[in-house]
Amino acid sequence: MKLFIYEHCPFCVRARMIFGLKDLPFEQSVIMENDIDTPTRMVGRKVVPILQKEDGSFMPESMDIVRYVDSKKAPLIADKPVDDDIEAWCKSASSTVFNLAVPRFTQTDFKELSTPEARNAYIQREEKAFGDLDALIAKTPELIADVEKKLAMLEPRLNNINTISTTDFILFPILLSLTIVKDVQFGPNVHAYLERVSKACKVALLTDKAL
C-alpha cells in the first residue's frame, strides 16, 4: 500500500497513525502543495490523504483509510464511536489551534513546501481560509492564552487513559498540530498523552519545528 500525504496535514496524520499502530508496511509519498494533477488523476480532486490499495485503486478520506487499514490486522482499533466530550472539545478548540498552527505551517520546511511555487500556492490557499496570516502571528499571545484555557479543560479528561481508540484519530492530530507553536504550555496529562500516542503510532510531534 502507498499513502500520499502532506507532512503538515492533520487528516494525513490520521492515516499515518493507523499504519504505525498496526505495524503494517507502507510506502509514503509527499505530494507537492501546487500539484493539482496528481491527486485529481487519482480521485478527481485536489485532496490528501490518498491511499493506493493493493489492487492499485485509490481511496481518499482519512477515516475511510483508517478503517480500511484497521481491517487488515486484528484487533480492531477504530471500531467504537468517538467520545462525545472529546469531540466537542475538538470542535471548540480547533479554530484557535489552527489560527496558531497554520501561519507557522506556511513558514516551516515541510517537503510539500520545498519549492517557492509550492509554498506560494499553500500560502494563497491558507490566506483564503484564514485571512491575514501575519495578523494571526501578531495575535499569538492572545491565541495562546485562549488555547491554554481549553487545554486546561481537556487535562482531566486524559487522566489515566492508556488505550487508543477511534477518539484518538480525532484528538491527536489537533494536539500534534499545536506542538508547532513554540510557547504553548501543555499540562502534564496532555503532554503525556502526546508522547504516548506519538510513540505508539510512530508519528513524530512537531516540537523540533516549533516557531
mmCIF file of C-alpha atoms in Angstrom:
data_model
loop_
_atom_site.group_PDB
_atom_site.id
_atom_site.type_symbol
_atom_site.label_atom_id
_atom_site.label_comp_id
_atom_site.label_asym_id
_atom_site.label_seq_id
_atom_site.Cartn_x
_atom_site.Cartn_y
_atom_site.Cartn_z
ATOM 1 C CA MET A 1 0.000 0.000 0.000
ATOM 2 C CA LYS A 2 1.105 3.539 -0.714
ATOM 3 C CA LEU A 3 -0.034 6.627 1.165
ATOM 4 C CA PHE A 4 0.064 10.078 -0.441
ATOM 5 C CA ILE A 5 0.195 12.915 2.076
ATOM 6 C CA TYR A 6 1.224 16.410 3.100
ATOM 7 C CA GLU A 7 3.515 16.251 6.111
ATOM 8 C CA HIS A 8 1.717 19.102 7.909
ATOM 9 C CA CYS A 9 -1.824 17.853 7.282
ATOM 10 C CA PRO A 10 -3.798 16.697 10.365
ATOM 11 C CA PHE A 11 -6.031 14.499 8.206
ATOM 12 C CA CYS A 12 -2.915 12.790 6.866
ATOM 13 C CA VAL A 13 -1.762 12.250 10.447
ATOM 14 C CA ARG A 14 -4.837 10.066 10.962
ATOM 15 C CA ALA A 15 -3.860 7.810 8.068
ATOM 16 C CA ARG A 16 -0.240 7.653 9.191
ATOM 17 C CA MET A 17 -1.351 6.749 12.720
ATOM 18 C CA ILE A 18 -3.160 3.563 11.761
ATOM 19 C CA PHE A 19 -0.185 2.180 9.844
ATOM 20 C CA GLY A 20 2.057 2.786 12.843
ATOM 21 C CA LEU A 21 -0.420 1.337 15.325
ATOM 22 C CA LYS A 22 -0.920 -1.784 13.219
ATOM 23 C CA ASP A 23 2.791 -2.040 12.412
ATOM 24 C CA LEU A 24 1.967 -2.561 8.736
ATOM 25 C CA PRO A 25 4.445 -1.771 5.952
ATOM 26 C CA PHE A 26 3.552 1.009 3.536
ATOM 27 C CA GLU A 27 5.204 3.422 1.156
ATOM 28 C CA GLN A 28 4.758 7.113 1.885
ATOM 29 C CA SER A 29 4.834 9.779 -0.807
ATOM 30 C CA VAL A 30 4.556 13.531 -0.297
ATOM 31 C CA ILE A 31 2.526 15.430 -2.901
ATOM 32 C CA MET A 32 3.684 18.981 -3.566
ATOM 33 C CA GLU A 33 1.232 21.680 -2.492
ATOM 34 C CA ASN A 34 0.994 23.120 -6.014
ATOM 35 C CA ASP A 35 0.472 19.706 -7.631
ATOM 36 C CA ILE A 36 -3.171 19.605 -8.647
ATOM 37 C CA ASP A 37 -2.835 16.998 -11.390
ATOM 38 C CA THR A 38 -1.625 14.041 -9.299
ATOM 39 C CA PRO A 39 -4.465 13.858 -6.763
ATOM 40 C CA THR A 40 -7.023 14.818 -9.404
ATOM 41 C CA ARG A 41 -5.886 11.946 -11.574
ATOM 42 C CA MET A 42 -6.242 9.588 -8.609
ATOM 43 C CA VAL A 43 -9.547 10.647 -7.037
ATOM 44 C CA GLY A 44 -10.939 13.505 -9.110
ATOM 45 C CA ARG A 45 -9.933 16.422 -6.890
ATOM 46 C CA LYS A 46 -7.016 18.001 -5.015
ATOM 47 C CA VAL A 47 -7.168 16.278 -1.648
ATOM 48 C CA VAL A 48 -4.980 14.311 0.757
ATOM 49 C CA PRO A 49 -4.523 11.758 2.181
ATOM 50 C CA ILE A 50 -4.957 9.257 -0.617
ATOM 51 C CA LEU A 51 -4.315 5.539 -0.184
ATOM 52 C CA GLN A 52 -3.313 3.402 -3.128
ATOM 53 C CA LYS A 53 -4.592 -0.034 -2.206
ATOM 54 C CA GLU A 54 -3.086 -3.392 -3.079
ATOM 55 C CA ASP A 55 -5.154 -3.648 -6.254
ATOM 56 C CA GLY A 56 -3.915 -0.255 -7.470
ATOM 57 C CA SER A 57 -7.181 1.588 -6.796
ATOM 58 C CA PHE A 58 -7.196 4.857 -4.845
ATOM 59 C CA MET A 59 -9.089 5.761 -1.673
ATOM 60 C CA PRO A 60 -9.436 9.316 -0.274
ATOM 61 C CA GLU A 61 -10.933 10.408 3.086
ATOM 62 C CA SER A 62 -8.835 9.953 6.189
ATOM 63 C CA MET A 63 -11.232 7.929 8.344
ATOM 64 C CA ASP A 64 -12.147 5.651 5.435
ATOM 65 C CA ILE A 65 -8.426 4.941 5.096
ATOM 66 C CA VAL A 66 -8.136 4.360 8.851
ATOM 67 C CA ARG A 67 -10.964 1.817 8.843
ATOM 68 C CA TYR A 68 -9.672 0.073 5.716
ATOM 69 C CA VAL A 69 -6.163 -0.371 7.127
ATOM 70 C CA ASP A 70 -7.563 -1.232 10.560
ATOM 71 C CA SER A 71 -9.445 -4.161 8.995
ATOM 72 C CA LYS A 72 -6.204 -5.659 7.709
ATOM 73 C CA LYS A 73 -4.924 -6.820 11.099
ATOM 74 C CA ALA A 74 -6.684 -7.729 14.333
ATOM 75 C CA PRO A 75 -7.613 -6.456 16.834
ATOM 76 C CA LEU A 76 -9.662 -3.539 15.560
ATOM 77 C CA ILE A 77 -8.761 -0.122 16.958
ATOM 78 C CA ALA A 78 -11.198 2.267 15.255
ATOM 79 C CA ASP A 79 -14.417 0.300 15.717
ATOM 80 C CA LYS A 80 -16.036 2.297 18.542
ATOM 81 C CA PRO A 81 -17.856 5.664 18.436
ATOM 82 C CA VAL A 82 -15.882 8.831 19.131
ATOM 83 C CA ASP A 83 -16.170 10.086 22.715
ATOM 84 C CA ASP A 84 -18.779 12.860 22.650
ATOM 85 C CA ASP A 85 -16.995 15.070 25.188
ATOM 86 C CA ILE A 86 -13.655 14.841 23.384
ATOM 87 C CA GLU A 87 -15.305 15.504 20.042
ATOM 88 C CA ALA A 88 -16.991 18.578 21.498
ATOM 89 C CA TRP A 89 -13.669 19.780 22.880
ATOM 90 C CA CYS A 90 -12.025 19.340 19.481
ATOM 91 C CA LYS A 91 -14.746 21.384 17.807
ATOM 92 C CA SER A 92 -14.442 24.146 20.397
ATOM 93 C CA ALA A 93 -10.633 24.294 20.208
ATOM 94 C CA SER A 94 -9.887 23.692 16.538
ATOM 95 C CA SER A 95 -10.335 27.283 15.379
ATOM 96 C CA THR A 96 -7.845 28.618 17.919
ATOM 97 C CA VAL A 97 -5.440 25.740 17.333
ATOM 98 C CA PHE A 98 -5.294 26.279 13.586
ATOM 99 C CA ASN A 99 -5.179 30.068 13.852
ATOM 100 C CA LEU A 100 -1.935 29.417 15.710
ATOM 101 C CA ALA A 101 -0.640 26.475 13.684
ATOM 102 C CA VAL A 102 -1.417 27.382 10.072
ATOM 103 C CA PRO A 103 0.704 30.565 9.845
ATOM 104 C CA ARG A 104 3.595 28.506 11.242
ATOM 105 C CA PHE A 105 2.946 25.655 8.812
ATOM 106 C CA THR A 106 3.455 28.123 5.947
ATOM 107 C CA GLN A 107 6.909 29.048 7.297
ATOM 108 C CA THR A 108 8.174 25.526 8.023
ATOM 109 C CA ASP A 109 10.329 23.209 5.917
ATOM 110 C CA PHE A 110 7.787 20.543 5.076
ATOM 111 C CA LYS A 111 8.518 18.511 1.934
ATOM 112 C CA GLU A 112 5.296 19.637 0.249
ATOM 113 C CA LEU A 113 6.543 23.240 0.523
ATOM 114 C CA SER A 114 10.071 22.621 -0.735
ATOM 115 C CA THR A 115 9.797 24.806 -3.842
ATOM 116 C CA PRO A 116 8.859 28.506 -3.961
ATOM 117 C CA GLU A 117 5.895 27.670 -6.195
ATOM 118 C CA ALA A 118 4.560 25.073 -3.769
ATOM 119 C CA ARG A 119 4.962 27.360 -0.753
ATOM 120 C CA ASN A 120 3.276 30.254 -2.535
ATOM 121 C CA ALA A 121 0.369 28.012 -3.547
ATOM 122 C CA TYR A 122 -0.063 26.911 0.061
ATOM 123 C CA ILE A 123 0.126 30.450 1.440
ATOM 124 C CA GLN A 124 -2.500 31.615 -1.030
ATOM 125 C CA ARG A 125 -4.781 28.709 -0.121
ATOM 126 C CA GLU A 126 -4.499 29.359 3.602
ATOM 127 C CA GLU A 127 -4.933 33.126 3.224
ATOM 128 C CA LYS A 128 -8.277 32.427 1.557
ATOM 129 C CA ALA A 129 -9.282 30.255 4.503
ATOM 130 C CA PHE A 130 -7.735 32.144 7.440
ATOM 131 C CA GLY A 131 -7.190 35.706 6.243
ATOM 132 C CA ASP A 132 -4.061 37.704 7.021
ATOM 133 C CA LEU A 133 -1.522 35.195 8.354
ATOM 134 C CA ASP A 134 0.826 37.912 9.643
ATOM 135 C CA ALA A 135 -2.067 39.337 11.655
ATOM 136 C CA LEU A 136 -2.612 35.913 13.209
ATOM 137 C CA ILE A 137 1.071 35.710 14.149
ATOM 138 C CA ALA A 138 0.710 39.118 15.801
ATOM 139 C CA LYS A 139 -2.204 37.743 17.851
ATOM 140 C CA THR A 140 -0.077 34.867 19.192
ATOM 141 C CA PRO A 141 -0.180 35.884 22.902
ATOM 142 C CA GLU A 142 -3.968 36.228 22.836
ATOM 143 C CA LEU A 143 -4.435 32.960 20.954
ATOM 144 C CA ILE A 144 -2.054 31.077 23.262
ATOM 145 C CA ALA A 145 -3.921 32.337 26.324
ATOM 146 C CA ASP A 146 -7.169 31.086 24.767
ATOM 147 C CA VAL A 147 -5.827 27.673 23.777
ATOM 148 C CA GLU A 148 -4.187 27.113 27.170
ATOM 149 C CA LYS A 149 -7.581 27.649 28.841
ATOM 150 C CA LYS A 150 -9.003 24.994 26.529
ATOM 151 C CA LEU A 151 -6.088 22.648 27.229
ATOM 152 C CA ALA A 152 -6.757 23.040 30.959
ATOM 153 C CA MET A 153 -10.329 21.870 30.344
ATOM 154 C CA LEU A 154 -9.007 18.817 28.472
ATOM 155 C CA GLU A 155 -6.471 17.924 31.157
ATOM 156 C CA PRO A 156 -8.757 15.895 33.482
ATOM 157 C CA ARG A 157 -10.252 14.019 30.532
ATOM 158 C CA LEU A 158 -6.848 12.480 29.754
ATOM 159 C CA ASN A 159 -6.040 11.268 33.247
ATOM 160 C CA ASN A 160 -5.102 7.556 33.407
ATOM 161 C CA ILE A 161 -6.086 6.744 29.810
ATOM 162 C CA ASN A 162 -3.703 4.185 28.321
ATOM 163 C CA THR A 163 -5.641 2.713 25.409
ATOM 164 C CA ILE A 164 -6.004 4.028 21.862
ATOM 165 C CA SER A 165 -9.401 4.145 20.173
ATOM 166 C CA THR A 166 -11.341 5.907 17.418
ATOM 167 C CA THR A 167 -11.372 9.068 19.538
ATOM 168 C CA ASP A 168 -7.605 9.421 19.260
ATOM 169 C CA PHE A 169 -7.782 9.744 15.478
ATOM 170 C CA ILE A 170 -9.756 12.943 16.104
ATOM 171 C CA LEU A 171 -7.877 14.341 19.108
ATOM 172 C CA PHE A 172 -4.220 13.504 18.452
ATOM 173 C CA PRO A 173 -3.865 15.279 15.061
ATOM 174 C CA ILE A 174 -5.259 18.506 16.542
ATOM 175 C CA LEU A 175 -2.928 18.408 19.522
ATOM 176 C CA LEU A 176 0.006 17.419 17.299
ATOM 177 C CA SER A 177 -0.637 20.486 15.115
ATOM 178 C CA LEU A 178 -0.406 22.638 18.233
ATOM 179 C CA THR A 179 3.100 21.329 19.004
ATOM 180 C CA ILE A 180 4.440 23.571 16.222
ATOM 181 C CA VAL A 181 3.646 26.590 18.424
ATOM 182 C CA LYS A 182 6.737 27.275 20.489
ATOM 183 C CA ASP A 183 5.346 28.882 23.631
ATOM 184 C CA VAL A 184 2.240 26.798 24.307
ATOM 185 C CA GLN A 185 2.318 25.157 27.735
ATOM 186 C CA PHE A 186 0.767 21.691 27.859
ATOM 187 C CA GLY A 187 -0.454 20.285 31.143
ATOM 188 C CA PRO A 188 1.091 17.020 32.388
ATOM 189 C CA ASN A 189 -1.765 14.801 31.192
ATOM 190 C CA VAL A 190 -1.892 16.347 27.712
ATOM 191 C CA HIS A 191 1.900 16.201 27.447
ATOM 192 C CA ALA A 192 1.934 12.539 28.495
ATOM 193 C CA TYR A 193 -0.863 11.791 26.035
ATOM 194 C CA LEU A 194 1.050 13.381 23.158
ATOM 195 C CA GLU A 195 4.215 11.462 23.967
ATOM 196 C CA ARG A 196 2.388 8.142 24.411
ATOM 197 C CA VAL A 197 0.318 8.311 21.225
ATOM 198 C CA SER A 198 3.222 9.656 19.171
ATOM 199 C CA LYS A 199 5.353 6.695 20.224
ATOM 200 C CA ALA A 200 2.577 4.146 19.694
ATOM 201 C CA CYS A 201 1.662 5.326 16.199
ATOM 202 C CA LYS A 202 5.192 6.267 15.116
ATOM 203 C CA VAL A 203 4.175 9.804 14.122
ATOM 204 C CA ALA A 204 6.604 12.413 15.402
ATOM 205 C CA LEU A 205 5.470 15.581 17.128
ATOM 206 C CA LEU A 206 6.367 18.939 15.575
ATOM 207 C CA THR A 207 8.287 20.290 18.564
ATOM 208 C CA ASP A 208 11.572 20.278 16.637
ATOM 209 C CA LYS A 209 9.967 22.646 14.097
ATOM 210 C CA ALA A 210 8.228 24.867 16.646
ATOM 211 C CA LEU A 211 8.092 28.586 15.898
#
